Amino acid sequence: MLELQNLCMQFENAKHATLKNINLQIPEGSFTCIVGASGCGKSTLLNLIAGLTLPSSGSILLDGQPISGPGRDRVMMFQESALFPWLTVLENVCFGMKINNVPKAKQLEIAGHYLDMVHLSRFRDYRVHELSGGMKQRAALARALCMDSKILLMDEPFSALDKQTTNLLREELAQIWQQTKKTIILITHSVEEAVFFADRVLFLSEETANIAGEYVIDLPRPRHIESPEFIRYRQDILYQVRNEVEKIEHAEEMAG
Ligand SMILES: Nc1ncnc2c1ncn2[C@@H]1O[C@H](COP(=O)(O)OP(=O)(O)O)[C@@H](O)[C@H]1O
Ligand SMILES: [Mg+2]
């Protein structure tokens, strides 16, 4: 279990605290989505959990132990795939394992397993510039999964992709989560995406610099964004967060 205790983040030159007294418990194996308007502190929160940034005050505990920096128990995936352009897909996927001195044969076995899972086996020898945006994110996901960390942190991983690719990748990730039973914390500005994935959606408010809404999504999986129950959840959340995320709501309605 991951536990945030009175977590505060005040950047040096900022007038207001970005995060104020966040208290949160994230159970092992859960899928948590954090939504909020642009600039509300979502990435800041994820970077703190990743240990890439240190909080102004408060603490983060993983299974009771304080987090004081990056660790192998947490792996991060970004909006841009952050793959190494001079390496092939397979070399990229193996990179972290190589650093961790995993024996070569084992690397290939593990990489093969996860490349299959993200449907990239046929492209293992491609270089990054030969991949589409969706394939890059698949490769980044395979690389993250190979690290065998307990927690997968995802910062708007599909935001730069077109709608069709996004839908496909969402379905794949939902299945991968069910297969791997990892704890996933995914940041998104899309309420639709949050309802699609999450056990629990947390709304991070810019106004209060804290979690201002918590919604348990009790829908069977696989979930269908067109189903009346799904639409009800989405509308409900959008209605409750409307004051802060009108822009998002509008954008989502435009997108259909
Ligand atoms: N390293 C930093 N130094 C100063 N201010 C920062 C830094 N990182 C983020 N911020 C500020 O914190 C706020 C939240 O940013 P961020 O977490 O990136 O928001 P989000 O991911 O929700 O769009 C913004 O006002 C941003 O300018
Ligand atoms: Mg962000």
XYZ file of N, CA, C and O in Angstrom, residues 25-34 141 152-154 157-158 169-178 180-188 193-202 215-217 221 223:
200
model
N -4.560 7.093 0.483
C -4.076 5.716 0.549
C -4.408 5.017 -0.755
O -5.545 5.082 -1.218
N -3.423 4.380 -1.326
C -3.623 3.688 -2.589
C -3.292 2.208 -2.394
O -2.136 1.838 -2.206
N -4.335 1.364 -2.397
C -4.122 -0.067 -2.124
C -3.353 -0.749 -3.242
O -3.427 -0.333 -4.403
N -2.635 -1.799 -2.882
C -1.891 -2.583 -3.847
C -2.847 -3.204 -4.861
O -3.918 -3.680 -4.505
N -2.444 -3.136 -6.121
C -3.234 -3.765 -7.176
C -4.377 -2.912 -7.699
O -5.099 -3.327 -8.593
N -4.541 -1.708 -7.141
C -5.653 -0.864 -7.567
C -5.272 -0.033 -8.791
O -4.098 0.129 -9.101
N -6.288 0.464 -9.457
C -6.078 1.373 -10.585
C -6.697 2.706 -10.196
O -7.910 2.839 -10.074
N -5.846 3.695 -9.969
C -6.305 5.003 -9.537
C -6.064 6.004 -10.657
O -4.980 6.032 -11.241
N -7.057 6.808 -10.967
C -6.853 7.873 -11.951
C -7.002 9.213 -11.261
O -7.893 9.410 -10.439
N -6.103 10.123 -11.595
C -6.158 11.468 -11.047
C -6.483 12.426 -12.181
O -5.758 12.473 -13.182
N 5.641 1.216 -22.800
C 4.892 0.421 -21.824
C 5.585 -0.929 -21.590
O 5.742 -1.363 -20.448
N 3.123 1.268 -11.307
C 3.322 1.901 -12.608
C 2.684 3.292 -12.550
O 1.489 3.419 -12.261
N 3.504 4.308 -12.774
C 3.029 5.688 -12.734
C 2.948 6.208 -14.161
O 3.936 6.164 -14.897
N 1.789 6.678 -14.556
C 1.606 7.084 -15.952
C 1.096 8.518 -16.029
O 0.020 8.833 -15.526
N -0.325 9.273 -20.566
C 0.436 8.499 -21.548
C -0.159 8.500 -22.951
O 0.547 8.212 -23.909
N -1.446 8.824 -23.064
C -2.077 8.742 -24.389
C -2.467 10.107 -24.944
O -3.111 10.195 -25.982
N -5.232 1.560 -27.389
C -4.249 1.436 -26.311
C -4.919 1.373 -24.941
O -4.448 0.681 -24.045
N -6.017 2.094 -24.797
C -6.753 2.029 -23.532
C -7.223 0.607 -23.275
O -7.076 0.087 -22.170
N -7.802 -0.006 -24.305
C -8.299 -1.370 -24.121
C -7.164 -2.326 -23.779
O -7.297 -3.185 -22.911
N -6.026 -2.126 -24.441
C -4.878 -2.995 -24.164
C -4.370 -2.804 -22.737
O -4.083 -3.774 -22.034
N -4.271 -1.548 -22.314
C -3.758 -1.297 -20.963
C -4.699 -1.863 -19.898
O -4.242 -2.418 -18.891
N -6.002 -1.738 -20.140
C -6.964 -2.276 -19.173
C -6.765 -3.789 -19.031
O -6.799 -4.333 -17.922
N -6.526 -4.460 -20.151
C -6.289 -5.908 -20.104
C -4.972 -6.228 -19.407
O -4.888 -7.160 -18.605
N -3.943 -5.440 -19.725
C -2.620 -5.672 -19.132
C -2.676 -5.495 -17.611
O -2.081 -6.252 -16.859
N -3.436 -4.508 -17.189
C -3.586 -4.306 -15.740
C -4.220 -5.533 -15.092
O -3.778 -5.997 -14.035
N -5.236 -6.080 -15.754
C -5.901 -7.264 -15.185
C -4.977 -8.474 -15.183
O -5.018 -9.292 -14.274
N -1.515 -8.350 -15.105
C -0.296 -8.174 -14.316
C -0.578 -7.810 -12.858
O 0.325 -7.908 -12.027
N -1.814 -7.354 -12.580
C -2.210 -6.986 -11.216
C -1.301 -5.927 -10.592
O -1.048 -5.919 -9.399
N -0.763 -5.040 -11.429
C 0.079 -3.972 -10.898
C -0.778 -2.874 -10.280
O -1.957 -2.740 -10.612
N -0.153 -2.111 -9.408
C -0.794 -0.901 -8.917
C -0.534 0.160 -9.975
O 0.617 0.428 -10.311
N -1.583 0.755 -10.513
C -1.377 1.792 -11.529
C -1.979 3.100 -11.044
O -3.111 3.139 -10.541
N -1.193 4.165 -11.173
C -1.707 5.512 -10.937
C -1.553 6.246 -12.253
O -0.435 6.393 -12.764
N -2.666 6.643 -12.818
C -2.637 7.271 -14.137
C -3.237 8.661 -14.054
O -4.317 8.861 -13.502
N -2.478 9.610 -14.576
C -2.917 10.999 -14.610
C -3.550 11.252 -15.958
O -3.018 10.811 -16.975
N -4.666 11.935 -15.951
C -5.281 12.271 -17.226
C -6.092 13.544 -17.060
O -6.506 13.882 -15.968
N -11.431 8.951 -19.868
C -10.331 8.006 -19.683
C -10.293 7.498 -18.235
O -10.067 6.320 -17.982
N -10.518 8.424 -17.312
C -10.486 8.053 -15.892
C -11.574 7.029 -15.573
O -11.321 6.030 -14.895
N -12.782 7.255 -16.079
C -13.883 6.328 -15.796
C -13.635 4.986 -16.487
O -13.999 3.938 -15.982
N -12.959 5.035 -17.618
C -12.671 3.798 -18.344
C -11.763 2.872 -17.527
O -11.960 1.662 -17.481
N -10.758 3.469 -16.865
C -9.751 2.645 -16.205
C -9.993 2.390 -14.721
O -9.691 1.315 -14.208
N -10.465 3.409 -14.033
C -10.208 3.452 -12.591
C -11.138 2.622 -11.722
O -12.315 2.445 -12.022
N -10.589 2.117 -10.622
C -11.402 1.691 -9.486
C -11.916 2.950 -8.803
O -13.000 2.996 -8.280
N -11.017 3.936 -8.811
C -11.300 5.155 -8.060
C -10.710 6.346 -8.813
O -9.544 6.320 -9.209
N -11.535 7.356 -9.023
C -11.089 8.581 -9.681
C -10.934 9.654 -8.611
O -11.823 9.860 -7.787
N -9.779 10.310 -8.618
C -9.549 11.399 -7.672
C -9.496 12.697 -8.452
O -8.834 12.787 -9.491
N -14.311 9.413 -6.493
C -15.431 8.690 -7.088
C -15.046 7.239 -7.312
O -14.096 6.953 -8.035
N -15.757 6.343 -6.664
C -15.519 4.905 -6.864
C -16.301 4.486 -8.104
O -17.488 4.765 -8.231
N -15.606 3.867 -9.042
C -16.256 3.456 -10.294
C -16.579 1.968 -10.205
O -15.709 1.125 -10.371
N -15.846 -4.927 -15.966
C -14.873 -4.807 -17.058
C -15.040 -5.994 -17.989
O -15.379 -7.080 -17.506
N -15.013 -2.301 -19.880
C -15.978 -1.209 -19.849
C -16.223 -0.660 -21.253
O -15.323 -0.683 -22.082
